[in-house]
């Protein structure tokens, strides 16, 4: 059971990283990025292609791929997303949906639907003795990295001046503007950062999950449910919900296997009944 | 020549009816069937998106679950096809009650995400309940018959199914034109004002959601029986996205525009599949991106805008802005977050 709980936390780490990216983008731009799963998939494929064609190892990919995808995100925001933000948020949702279809099928056309292998980095190939059970070292690494990452983002947001501006602009854009902060200047880097985060999660996923064009498509919908549970726009809530949902669905899987995949959606329905704005959400989501 | 509005409407309707009747002679009958089913599905979604201002991104749940229920009713219970389809549509409507109850409390983009998540829940259930649904293989060998008549020929089935689909479209049109439809539009344009006027906004939204699900279910049931199978794809989120694309392409809030969008998307998909092009998503995704970026009124919406623009010039009839299907401004989908 402890081992299942650990599996759940590792799975939850991916939910948390993706939910974190979605949350900062949503908070800053009001955009729900449907293509977030596609960028996660591109992250995994990026590291696969770099290794397969150029022999670039995992550690380099982990730095290079998110950076490259972050730049793509910056371009995307500058060229397209920016033009749609003054309109109804639904248009950006539809735009990123179209983008997700394009990215997914471009990769599918080039590499087919079968999964591509990606070996674990040699350094993390073994197992770790955790006292009560042994566990694959790579999974432990993923969990640790995601925890550190989420904590780092949290510290940046709460302890630095830049983080303060981002949080202020997220919660009260008008007031922040009125105080003389150029909110527009922060929008592009935050969007790029969110995309880079998705790519980073993708690179991390490559050695332990199937690298295939559809890997992001199903995950993103689960992450949407996670974000709804945590409260959209609530950064802390999204991350916490990510880990919690991973844990709960892994334990649920242990006792009621038939419900393993629907668990998160059942939880979402329950949370909506109890707190329609999400566990940590603000009431503005409600009509 | 500018036709007067009075003459234009019956003429357009007659032309549409003739086109629908002649469709299976002009194109491959199964494709014709696809077009009318998706057209009804698109109209059902537009009822919600265009007239109530709610973007449901999970309508595959209703189209697909009805496909399975209708298929099972025909396959296991041996019901004739119209009854099986109605059974499926009713199931979709019943399913829409709890889903809608939970979803309509949220607005705009939140609503879209939640409907999407619920639809994915239905997808997992259908996928896992293999004994009943056939899992990844879908439900196969669904009989198509009515009072001993064999309808397995697509051409014959098209004409047997057409009355059901037209009935559904008529219902959508009536709903939009009714006082109830007016209330929906006031909810879309200004929920707070509608509330202040004494309309129970949530209940109206829920009712619109259930009606939309019922009509989507009708379309999905006809689609499944017409092809003799229900597939897992019918409950997948790409199906929800596809129907949204049809509505946006045709023009949000135009009702008939959705049908036009459906016809174009089905024909395009058919062309791409027969020409062996892999990666339909690249093409449909690009269309999506282009219409969202530069063509937000859609085809029907743009056409009507042009016609009305002309009519509004000196000497023309008064503006039609108050019409029940008057185009909402391109920025007017849903309430801003």
Short mmCIF file of N, CA, C and O in Angstrom, two decimals, chain B residues 143-266:
data_model
loop_
_atom_site.label_atom_id
_atom_site.label_comp_id
_atom_site.label_asym_id
_atom_site.label_seq_id
_atom_site.Cartn_x
_atom_site.Cartn_y
_atom_site.Cartn_z
N UNK B 143 -28.60 -4.11 -35.64
CA UNK B 143 -29.56 -4.30 -36.73
C UNK B 143 -30.26 -2.99 -37.10
O UNK B 143 -30.45 -2.13 -36.26
N UNK B 144 -30.61 -2.87 -38.36
CA UNK B 144 -31.34 -1.69 -38.82
C UNK B 144 -32.61 -2.16 -39.49
O UNK B 144 -32.60 -2.55 -40.65
N UNK B 145 -33.69 -2.15 -38.77
CA UNK B 145 -34.93 -2.58 -39.39
C UNK B 145 -36.11 -1.87 -38.76
O UNK B 145 -36.05 -1.35 -37.66
N UNK B 146 -37.19 -1.84 -39.52
CA UNK B 146 -38.41 -1.18 -39.06
C UNK B 146 -39.58 -2.00 -39.58
O UNK B 146 -39.77 -2.12 -40.78
N UNK B 147 -40.35 -2.58 -38.65
CA UNK B 147 -41.52 -3.36 -39.00
C UNK B 147 -41.20 -4.38 -40.10
O UNK B 147 -41.89 -4.49 -41.11
N UNK B 148 -40.11 -5.11 -39.91
CA UNK B 148 -39.76 -6.15 -40.87
C UNK B 148 -39.04 -5.65 -42.10
O UNK B 148 -38.53 -6.44 -42.89
N UNK B 149 -39.01 -4.32 -42.27
CA UNK B 149 -38.30 -3.76 -43.44
C UNK B 149 -36.80 -3.72 -43.15
O UNK B 149 -36.39 -3.26 -42.08
N UNK B 150 -36.01 -4.17 -44.08
CA UNK B 150 -34.56 -4.11 -43.91
C UNK B 150 -34.07 -2.72 -44.34
O UNK B 150 -34.29 -2.29 -45.47
N UNK B 151 -33.41 -2.03 -43.40
CA UNK B 151 -32.94 -0.68 -43.71
C UNK B 151 -31.42 -0.63 -43.82
O UNK B 151 -30.83 0.44 -43.75
N UNK B 152 -30.79 -1.79 -43.99
CA UNK B 152 -29.34 -1.76 -43.93
C UNK B 152 -28.71 -1.07 -45.14
O UNK B 152 -27.54 -0.72 -45.10
N UNK B 153 -29.50 -0.85 -46.17
CA UNK B 153 -28.98 -0.06 -47.28
C UNK B 153 -28.97 1.42 -46.88
O UNK B 153 -30.01 1.96 -46.46
N UNK B 154 -27.84 2.07 -46.99
CA UNK B 154 -27.71 3.44 -46.50
C UNK B 154 -28.69 4.39 -47.18
O UNK B 154 -29.22 5.31 -46.56
N UNK B 155 -28.92 4.14 -48.47
CA UNK B 155 -29.82 5.00 -49.22
C UNK B 155 -31.23 4.95 -48.64
O UNK B 155 -31.88 5.97 -48.42
N UNK B 156 -31.68 3.73 -48.34
CA UNK B 156 -33.01 3.55 -47.76
C UNK B 156 -33.04 4.13 -46.35
O UNK B 156 -33.97 4.84 -45.98
N UNK B 157 -31.98 3.83 -45.59
CA UNK B 157 -31.96 4.30 -44.20
C UNK B 157 -32.00 5.82 -44.13
O UNK B 157 -32.66 6.40 -43.27
N UNK B 158 -31.30 6.47 -45.05
CA UNK B 158 -31.28 7.92 -45.07
C UNK B 158 -32.70 8.48 -45.05
O UNK B 158 -33.03 9.36 -44.27
N UNK B 159 -33.54 7.93 -45.93
CA UNK B 159 -34.89 8.47 -46.03
C UNK B 159 -35.76 8.07 -44.84
O UNK B 159 -36.68 8.80 -44.48
N UNK B 160 -35.44 6.92 -44.25
CA UNK B 160 -36.19 6.52 -43.06
C UNK B 160 -35.81 7.41 -41.87
O UNK B 160 -36.63 7.70 -41.00
N UNK B 161 -34.55 7.86 -41.86
CA UNK B 161 -34.06 8.63 -40.72
C UNK B 161 -34.31 10.13 -40.86
O UNK B 161 -34.39 10.85 -39.87
N UNK B 162 -34.46 10.57 -42.10
CA UNK B 162 -34.59 12.00 -42.36
C UNK B 162 -35.71 12.66 -41.55
O UNK B 162 -35.50 13.75 -40.98
N UNK B 163 -36.91 12.06 -41.48
CA UNK B 163 -37.97 12.70 -40.70
C UNK B 163 -37.57 12.95 -39.24
O UNK B 163 -37.86 14.02 -38.69
N UNK B 164 -36.86 11.99 -38.63
CA UNK B 164 -36.42 12.16 -37.25
C UNK B 164 -35.48 13.36 -37.12
O UNK B 164 -35.61 14.17 -36.20
N UNK B 165 -34.54 13.44 -38.05
CA UNK B 165 -33.55 14.52 -37.99
C UNK B 165 -34.23 15.86 -38.23
O UNK B 165 -33.98 16.85 -37.51
N UNK B 166 -35.13 15.91 -39.23
CA UNK B 166 -35.83 17.17 -39.52
C UNK B 166 -36.68 17.60 -38.32
O UNK B 166 -36.76 18.77 -38.00
N UNK B 167 -37.28 16.61 -37.68
CA UNK B 167 -38.08 16.89 -36.49
C UNK B 167 -37.19 17.54 -35.41
O UNK B 167 -37.60 18.50 -34.76
N UNK B 168 -36.01 17.00 -35.26
CA UNK B 168 -35.07 17.56 -34.29
C UNK B 168 -34.68 18.99 -34.64
O UNK B 168 -34.65 19.86 -33.77
N UNK B 169 -34.40 19.22 -35.92
CA UNK B 169 -34.02 20.57 -36.36
C UNK B 169 -35.18 21.55 -36.15
O UNK B 169 -34.99 22.68 -35.71
N UNK B 170 -36.39 21.06 -36.47
CA UNK B 170 -37.57 21.89 -36.28
C UNK B 170 -37.72 22.25 -34.80
O UNK B 170 -38.02 23.40 -34.44
N UNK B 171 -37.49 21.26 -33.94
CA UNK B 171 -37.60 21.50 -32.50
C UNK B 171 -36.60 22.57 -32.07
O UNK B 171 -36.94 23.50 -31.34
N UNK B 172 -35.36 22.48 -32.56
CA UNK B 172 -34.34 23.47 -32.21
C UNK B 172 -34.80 24.86 -32.66
O UNK B 172 -34.67 25.85 -31.92
N UNK B 173 -35.34 24.93 -33.85
CA UNK B 173 -35.79 26.21 -34.39
C UNK B 173 -36.94 26.78 -33.57
O UNK B 173 -36.97 27.96 -33.25
N UNK B 174 -37.87 25.89 -33.21
CA UNK B 174 -39.00 26.33 -32.40
C UNK B 174 -38.53 26.84 -31.03
O UNK B 174 -39.02 27.85 -30.53
N UNK B 175 -37.60 26.12 -30.44
CA UNK B 175 -37.10 26.52 -29.12
C UNK B 175 -36.50 27.92 -29.18
O UNK B 175 -36.80 28.78 -28.37
N UNK B 176 -35.69 28.14 -30.22
CA UNK B 176 -35.01 29.43 -30.36
C UNK B 176 -36.02 30.56 -30.55
O UNK B 176 -35.87 31.67 -30.07
N UNK B 177 -37.11 30.25 -31.27
CA UNK B 177 -38.12 31.26 -31.59
C UNK B 177 -39.14 31.49 -30.48
O UNK B 177 -39.95 32.40 -30.57
N UNK B 178 -39.14 30.61 -29.49
CA UNK B 178 -40.19 30.68 -28.47
C UNK B 178 -39.84 31.72 -27.41
O UNK B 178 -38.70 32.19 -27.34
N UNK B 179 -40.81 32.09 -26.59
CA UNK B 179 -40.51 32.98 -25.46
C UNK B 179 -39.39 32.40 -24.59
O UNK B 179 -38.54 33.13 -24.10
N UNK B 180 -39.38 31.07 -24.47
CA UNK B 180 -38.30 30.42 -23.71
C UNK B 180 -36.94 30.75 -24.32
O UNK B 180 -35.98 31.07 -23.62
N UNK B 181 -36.90 30.69 -25.67
CA UNK B 181 -35.65 31.02 -26.36
C UNK B 181 -35.22 32.46 -26.10
O UNK B 181 -34.03 32.75 -25.95
N UNK B 182 -36.21 33.36 -26.04
CA UNK B 182 -35.90 34.77 -25.74
C UNK B 182 -35.25 34.91 -24.37
O UNK B 182 -34.32 35.69 -24.18
N UNK B 183 -35.78 34.14 -23.41
CA UNK B 183 -35.20 34.20 -22.07
C UNK B 183 -33.76 33.70 -22.11
O UNK B 183 -32.87 34.29 -21.51
N UNK B 184 -33.54 32.61 -22.87
CA UNK B 184 -32.18 32.09 -22.98
C UNK B 184 -31.24 33.17 -23.49
O UNK B 184 -30.13 33.34 -22.99
N UNK B 185 -31.69 33.91 -24.51
CA UNK B 185 -30.82 34.95 -25.07
C UNK B 185 -30.58 36.08 -24.07
O UNK B 185 -29.51 36.66 -24.05
N UNK B 186 -31.58 36.35 -23.26
CA UNK B 186 -31.35 37.40 -22.27
C UNK B 186 -30.37 36.91 -21.21
O UNK B 186 -29.56 37.67 -20.69
N UNK B 187 -30.41 35.60 -20.94
CA UNK B 187 -29.44 35.01 -20.01
C UNK B 187 -28.04 35.11 -20.61
O UNK B 187 -27.07 35.43 -19.93
N UNK B 188 -27.96 34.86 -21.92
CA UNK B 188 -26.67 34.94 -22.61
C UNK B 188 -26.12 36.36 -22.56
O UNK B 188 -24.95 36.57 -22.25
N UNK B 189 -26.99 37.33 -22.87
CA UNK B 189 -26.51 38.70 -23.00
C UNK B 189 -26.21 39.36 -21.67
O UNK B 189 -25.29 40.16 -21.56
N UNK B 190 -26.99 39.05 -20.68
CA UNK B 190 -26.79 39.70 -19.38
C UNK B 190 -27.47 38.90 -18.27
O UNK B 190 -28.61 39.16 -17.91
N UNK B 191 -26.73 37.93 -17.72
CA UNK B 191 -27.32 37.05 -16.71
C UNK B 191 -27.85 37.82 -15.50
O UNK B 191 -28.92 37.49 -14.98
N UNK B 192 -27.11 38.86 -15.12
CA UNK B 192 -27.52 39.60 -13.93
C UNK B 192 -28.88 40.26 -14.16
O UNK B 192 -29.75 40.26 -13.29
N UNK B 193 -29.05 40.83 -15.36
CA UNK B 193 -30.30 41.50 -15.66
C UNK B 193 -31.45 40.49 -15.71
O UNK B 193 -32.54 40.74 -15.19
N UNK B 194 -31.18 39.34 -16.34
CA UNK B 194 -32.23 38.31 -16.42
C UNK B 194 -32.66 37.89 -15.01
O UNK B 194 -33.84 37.72 -14.73
N UNK B 195 -31.65 37.75 -14.16
CA UNK B 195 -31.93 37.38 -12.76
C UNK B 195 -32.78 38.45 -12.09
O UNK B 195 -33.77 38.16 -11.42
N UNK B 196 -32.40 39.71 -12.35
CA UNK B 196 -33.11 40.82 -11.72
C UNK B 196 -34.55 40.88 -12.21
O UNK B 196 -35.45 41.32 -11.49
N UNK B 197 -34.78 40.45 -13.45
CA UNK B 197 -36.14 40.46 -13.99
C UNK B 197 -36.97 39.32 -13.42
O UNK B 197 -38.15 39.20 -13.72
N UNK B 198 -36.33 38.47 -12.66
CA UNK B 198 -37.08 37.42 -11.98
C UNK B 198 -36.99 36.06 -12.63
O UNK B 198 -37.69 35.13 -12.23
N UNK B 199 -36.12 35.93 -13.64
CA UNK B 199 -35.98 34.61 -14.25
C UNK B 199 -34.99 33.78 -13.45
O UNK B 199 -33.90 34.25 -13.14
N UNK B 200 -35.37 32.54 -13.12
CA UNK B 200 -34.39 31.67 -12.44
C UNK B 200 -33.33 31.23 -13.44
O UNK B 200 -33.50 30.24 -14.16
N UNK B 201 -32.24 31.98 -13.51
CA UNK B 201 -31.23 31.81 -14.55
C UNK B 201 -30.68 30.39 -14.60
O UNK B 201 -30.58 29.78 -15.67
N UNK B 202 -30.34 29.85 -13.41
CA UNK B 202 -29.74 28.51 -13.39
C UNK B 202 -30.68 27.48 -13.98
O UNK B 202 -30.28 26.58 -14.72
N UNK B 203 -31.98 27.62 -13.66
CA UNK B 203 -32.93 26.62 -14.13
C UNK B 203 -33.08 26.71 -15.65
O UNK B 203 -33.20 25.69 -16.32
N UNK B 204 -33.05 27.94 -16.17
CA UNK B 204 -33.13 28.09 -17.62
C UNK B 204 -31.91 27.49 -18.31
O UNK B 204 -32.02 26.81 -19.33
N UNK B 205 -30.76 27.73 -17.71
CA UNK B 205 -29.53 27.16 -18.29
C UNK B 205 -29.59 25.64 -18.28
O UNK B 205 -29.23 24.98 -19.26
N UNK B 206 -30.05 25.10 -17.15
CA UNK B 206 -30.12 23.64 -17.04
C UNK B 206 -31.09 23.07 -18.06
O UNK B 206 -30.80 22.07 -18.74
N UNK B 207 -32.23 23.73 -18.23
CA UNK B 207 -33.22 23.25 -19.18
C UNK B 207 -32.66 23.30 -20.61
O UNK B 207 -32.84 22.35 -21.39
N UNK B 208 -31.97 24.38 -20.93
CA UNK B 208 -31.35 24.49 -22.26
C UNK B 208 -30.33 23.37 -22.44
O UNK B 208 -30.23 22.76 -23.50
N UNK B 209 -29.57 23.09 -21.36
CA UNK B 209 -28.56 22.04 -21.42
C UNK B 209 -29.19 20.69 -21.70
O UNK B 209 -28.74 19.93 -22.55
N UNK B 210 -30.29 20.39 -21.00
CA UNK B 210 -30.96 19.10 -21.16
C UNK B 210 -31.58 18.99 -22.57
O UNK B 210 -31.46 17.95 -23.22
N UNK B 211 -32.21 20.06 -23.03
CA UNK B 211 -32.80 20.03 -24.37
C UNK B 211 -31.72 19.83 -25.43
O UNK B 211 -31.89 19.05 -26.38
N UNK B 212 -30.62 20.51 -25.24
CA UNK B 212 -29.51 20.38 -26.18
C UNK B 212 -28.98 18.95 -26.18
O UNK B 212 -28.67 18.38 -27.23
N UNK B 213 -28.89 18.36 -24.99
CA UNK B 213 -28.42 16.98 -24.89
C UNK B 213 -29.41 16.02 -25.55
O UNK B 213 -29.02 15.06 -26.22
N UNK B 214 -30.68 16.28 -25.38
CA UNK B 214 -31.72 15.44 -25.98
C UNK B 214 -31.56 15.42 -27.50
O UNK B 214 -31.56 14.35 -28.13
N UNK B 215 -31.41 16.61 -28.10
CA UNK B 215 -31.28 16.69 -29.55
C UNK B 215 -29.95 16.11 -30.02
O UNK B 215 -29.88 15.45 -31.06
N UNK B 216 -28.89 16.32 -29.23
CA UNK B 216 -27.60 15.70 -29.58
C UNK B 216 -27.73 14.19 -29.54
O UNK B 216 -27.17 13.48 -30.39
N UNK B 217 -28.47 13.70 -28.56
CA UNK B 217 -28.69 12.26 -28.44
C UNK B 217 -29.47 11.72 -29.61
O UNK B 217 -29.17 10.64 -30.14
N UNK B 218 -30.48 12.47 -30.04
CA UNK B 218 -31.26 12.07 -31.21
C UNK B 218 -30.32 11.90 -32.41
O UNK B 218 -30.36 10.89 -33.12
N UNK B 219 -29.47 12.89 -32.61
CA UNK B 219 -28.53 12.84 -33.74
C UNK B 219 -27.58 11.66 -33.60
O UNK B 219 -27.33 10.93 -34.57
N UNK B 220 -27.05 11.46 -32.38
CA UNK B 220 -26.08 10.38 -32.17
C UNK B 220 -26.69 9.01 -32.37
O UNK B 220 -26.06 8.10 -32.91
N UNK B 221 -27.95 8.86 -31.94
CA UNK B 221 -28.63 7.58 -32.11
C UNK B 221 -28.84 7.24 -33.58
O UNK B 221 -28.58 6.11 -34.02
N UNK B 222 -29.30 8.23 -34.34
CA UNK B 222 -29.51 8.02 -35.77
C UNK B 222 -28.17 7.66 -36.44
O UNK B 222 -28.08 6.75 -37.25
N UNK B 223 -27.12 8.39 -36.04
CA UNK B 223 -25.79 8.16 -36.60
C UNK B 223 -25.33 6.72 -36.36
O UNK B 223 -24.88 6.03 -37.26
N UNK B 224 -25.49 6.26 -35.10
CA UNK B 224 -25.01 4.92 -34.76
C UNK B 224 -25.81 3.84 -35.48
O UNK B 224 -25.23 2.92 -36.07
N UNK B 225 -27.13 3.96 -35.48
CA UNK B 225 -27.93 2.94 -36.15
C UNK B 225 -27.71 2.98 -37.65
O UNK B 225 -27.68 1.95 -38.31
N UNK B 226 -27.53 4.18 -38.18
CA UNK B 226 -27.31 4.31 -39.61
C UNK B 226 -26.05 3.60 -40.07
O UNK B 226 -25.97 3.09 -41.18
N UNK B 227 -25.04 3.57 -39.20
CA UNK B 227 -23.81 2.89 -39.56
C UNK B 227 -23.76 1.46 -39.05
O UNK B 227 -22.83 0.72 -39.36
N UNK B 228 -24.73 1.09 -38.20
CA UNK B 228 -24.76 -0.27 -37.69
C UNK B 228 -23.75 -0.52 -36.59
O UNK B 228 -23.52 -1.66 -36.21
N UNK B 229 -23.13 0.53 -36.06
CA UNK B 229 -22.24 0.33 -34.91
C UNK B 229 -22.09 1.62 -34.10
O UNK B 229 -22.33 2.72 -34.60
N UNK B 230 -21.72 1.45 -32.84
CA UNK B 230 -21.37 2.60 -32.01
C UNK B 230 -19.89 2.47 -31.68
O UNK B 230 -19.45 1.41 -31.24
N UNK B 231 -19.12 3.52 -31.92
CA UNK B 231 -17.68 3.40 -31.70
C UNK B 231 -17.25 4.22 -30.49
O UNK B 231 -17.93 5.17 -30.09
N UNK B 232 -16.11 3.84 -29.95
CA UNK B 232 -15.54 4.53 -28.79
C UNK B 232 -15.26 5.99 -29.14
O UNK B 232 -15.35 6.88 -28.30
N UNK B 233 -14.96 6.22 -30.41
CA UNK B 233 -14.66 7.57 -30.85
C UNK B 233 -15.84 8.52 -30.61
O UNK B 233 -15.65 9.72 -30.40
N UNK B 234 -17.06 7.95 -30.64
CA UNK B 234 -18.24 8.81 -30.50
C UNK B 234 -18.34 9.44 -29.12
O UNK B 234 -19.04 10.43 -28.94
N UNK B 235 -17.65 8.89 -28.12
CA UNK B 235 -17.67 9.51 -26.80
C UNK B 235 -16.35 10.20 -26.46
O UNK B 235 -16.18 10.72 -25.36
N UNK B 236 -15.42 10.24 -27.42
CA UNK B 236 -14.10 10.82 -27.14
C UNK B 236 -14.15 12.34 -27.30
O UNK B 236 -15.00 12.88 -27.99
N UNK B 237 -13.22 13.05 -26.67
CA UNK B 237 -13.30 14.52 -26.66
C UNK B 237 -13.09 15.14 -28.04
O UNK B 237 -13.51 16.28 -28.27
N UNK B 238 -12.44 14.41 -28.95
CA UNK B 238 -12.27 14.98 -30.29
C UNK B 238 -13.63 15.18 -30.96
O UNK B 238 -13.80 16.10 -31.76
N UNK B 239 -14.59 14.30 -30.62
CA UNK B 239 -15.94 14.46 -31.16
C UNK B 239 -16.59 15.75 -30.66
O UNK B 239 -17.22 16.47 -31.41
N UNK B 240 -16.38 16.03 -29.37
CA UNK B 240 -16.89 17.29 -28.81
C UNK B 240 -16.27 18.48 -29.54
O UNK B 240 -16.94 19.46 -29.83
N UNK B 241 -14.96 18.38 -29.79
CA UNK B 241 -14.26 19.48 -30.46
C UNK B 241 -14.74 19.65 -31.90
O UNK B 241 -14.91 20.76 -32.38
N UNK B 242 -14.97 18.51 -32.55
CA UNK B 242 -15.42 18.53 -33.94
C UNK B 242 -16.73 19.31 -34.08
O UNK B 242 -16.88 20.15 -34.98
N UNK B 243 -17.68 19.04 -33.19
CA UNK B 243 -18.98 19.69 -33.33
C UNK B 243 -18.88 21.18 -32.99
O UNK B 243 -19.54 22.02 -33.62
N UNK B 244 -18.00 21.51 -32.04
CA UNK B 244 -17.78 22.93 -31.75
C UNK B 244 -17.22 23.62 -32.99
O UNK B 244 -17.64 24.72 -33.37
N UNK B 245 -16.30 22.94 -33.66
CA UNK B 245 -15.70 23.52 -34.86
C UNK B 245 -16.77 23.77 -35.93
O UNK B 245 -16.78 24.80 -36.59
N UNK B 246 -17.69 22.81 -36.10
CA UNK B 246 -18.74 22.98 -37.10
C UNK B 246 -19.57 24.23 -36.82
O UNK B 246 -19.88 25.00 -37.72
N UNK B 247 -19.90 24.42 -35.53
CA UNK B 247 -20.72 25.57 -35.16
C UNK B 247 -19.95 26.87 -35.40
O UNK B 247 -20.48 27.83 -35.96
N UNK B 248 -18.67 26.87 -34.99
CA UNK B 248 -17.88 28.09 -35.15
C UNK B 248 -17.67 28.40 -36.63
O UNK B 248 -17.74 29.55 -37.06
N UNK B 249 -17.43 27.36 -37.41
CA UNK B 249 -17.22 27.54 -38.85
C UNK B 249 -18.49 28.08 -39.51
O UNK B 249 -18.44 28.99 -40.33
N UNK B 250 -19.64 27.54 -39.14
CA UNK B 250 -20.89 28.00 -39.72
C UNK B 250 -21.28 29.38 -39.21
O UNK B 250 -21.81 30.20 -39.95
N UNK B 251 -21.00 29.62 -37.95
CA UNK B 251 -21.37 30.89 -37.35
C UNK B 251 -22.12 30.65 -36.06
O UNK B 251 -23.22 30.11 -36.09
N UNK B 252 -21.53 31.09 -34.94
CA UNK B 252 -22.15 30.89 -33.64
C UNK B 252 -23.46 31.68 -33.57
O UNK B 252 -23.51 32.83 -34.00
N UNK B 253 -24.51 31.06 -33.07
CA UNK B 253 -25.77 31.76 -32.89
C UNK B 253 -26.58 31.91 -34.17
O UNK B 253 -27.43 32.78 -34.26
N UNK B 254 -26.32 31.09 -35.16
CA UNK B 254 -27.08 31.19 -36.41
C UNK B 254 -27.97 29.98 -36.64
O UNK B 254 -28.74 29.96 -37.59
N UNK B 255 -27.84 28.96 -35.83
CA UNK B 255 -28.58 27.70 -35.93
C UNK B 255 -28.34 26.96 -37.24
O UNK B 255 -27.80 25.88 -37.25
N UNK B 256 -28.70 27.59 -38.40
CA UNK B 256 -28.51 26.88 -39.68
C UNK B 256 -27.06 26.88 -40.10
O UNK B 256 -26.62 26.02 -40.86
N UNK B 257 -26.32 27.86 -39.61
CA UNK B 257 -24.91 27.91 -39.94
C UNK B 257 -24.20 26.63 -39.50
O UNK B 257 -23.34 26.11 -40.21
N UNK B 258 -24.61 26.10 -38.35
CA UNK B 258 -24.01 24.87 -37.85
C UNK B 258 -24.18 23.74 -38.84
O UNK B 258 -23.26 22.93 -39.06
N UNK B 259 -25.38 23.67 -39.46
CA UNK B 259 -25.64 22.63 -40.44
C UNK B 259 -24.69 22.77 -41.64
O UNK B 259 -24.13 21.79 -42.14
N UNK B 260 -24.51 24.02 -42.04
CA UNK B 260 -23.60 24.29 -43.16
C UNK B 260 -22.17 23.89 -42.78
O UNK B 260 -21.46 23.21 -43.56
N UNK B 261 -21.76 24.27 -41.58
CA UNK B 261 -20.44 23.91 -41.10
C UNK B 261 -20.28 22.39 -41.04
O UNK B 261 -19.24 21.85 -41.42
N UNK B 262 -21.34 21.70 -40.58
CA UNK B 262 -21.30 20.24 -40.50
C UNK B 262 -21.09 19.64 -41.89
O UNK B 262 -20.25 18.76 -42.08
N UNK B 263 -21.85 20.14 -42.87
CA UNK B 263 -21.73 19.61 -44.23
C UNK B 263 -20.30 19.78 -44.74
O UNK B 263 -19.70 18.84 -45.27
N UNK B 264 -19.73 20.96 -44.53
CA UNK B 264 -18.39 21.23 -45.04
C UNK B 264 -17.35 20.35 -44.36
O UNK B 264 -16.48 19.77 -45.02
N UNK B 265 -17.46 20.23 -43.02
CA UNK B 265 -16.45 19.45 -42.29
C UNK B 265 -16.55 17.96 -42.66
O UNK B 265 -15.53 17.30 -42.88
N UNK B 266 -17.80 17.45 -42.78
CA UNK B 266 -17.96 16.04 -43.14
C UNK B 266 -17.39 15.78 -44.54
O UNK B 266 -16.66 14.81 -44.77
#
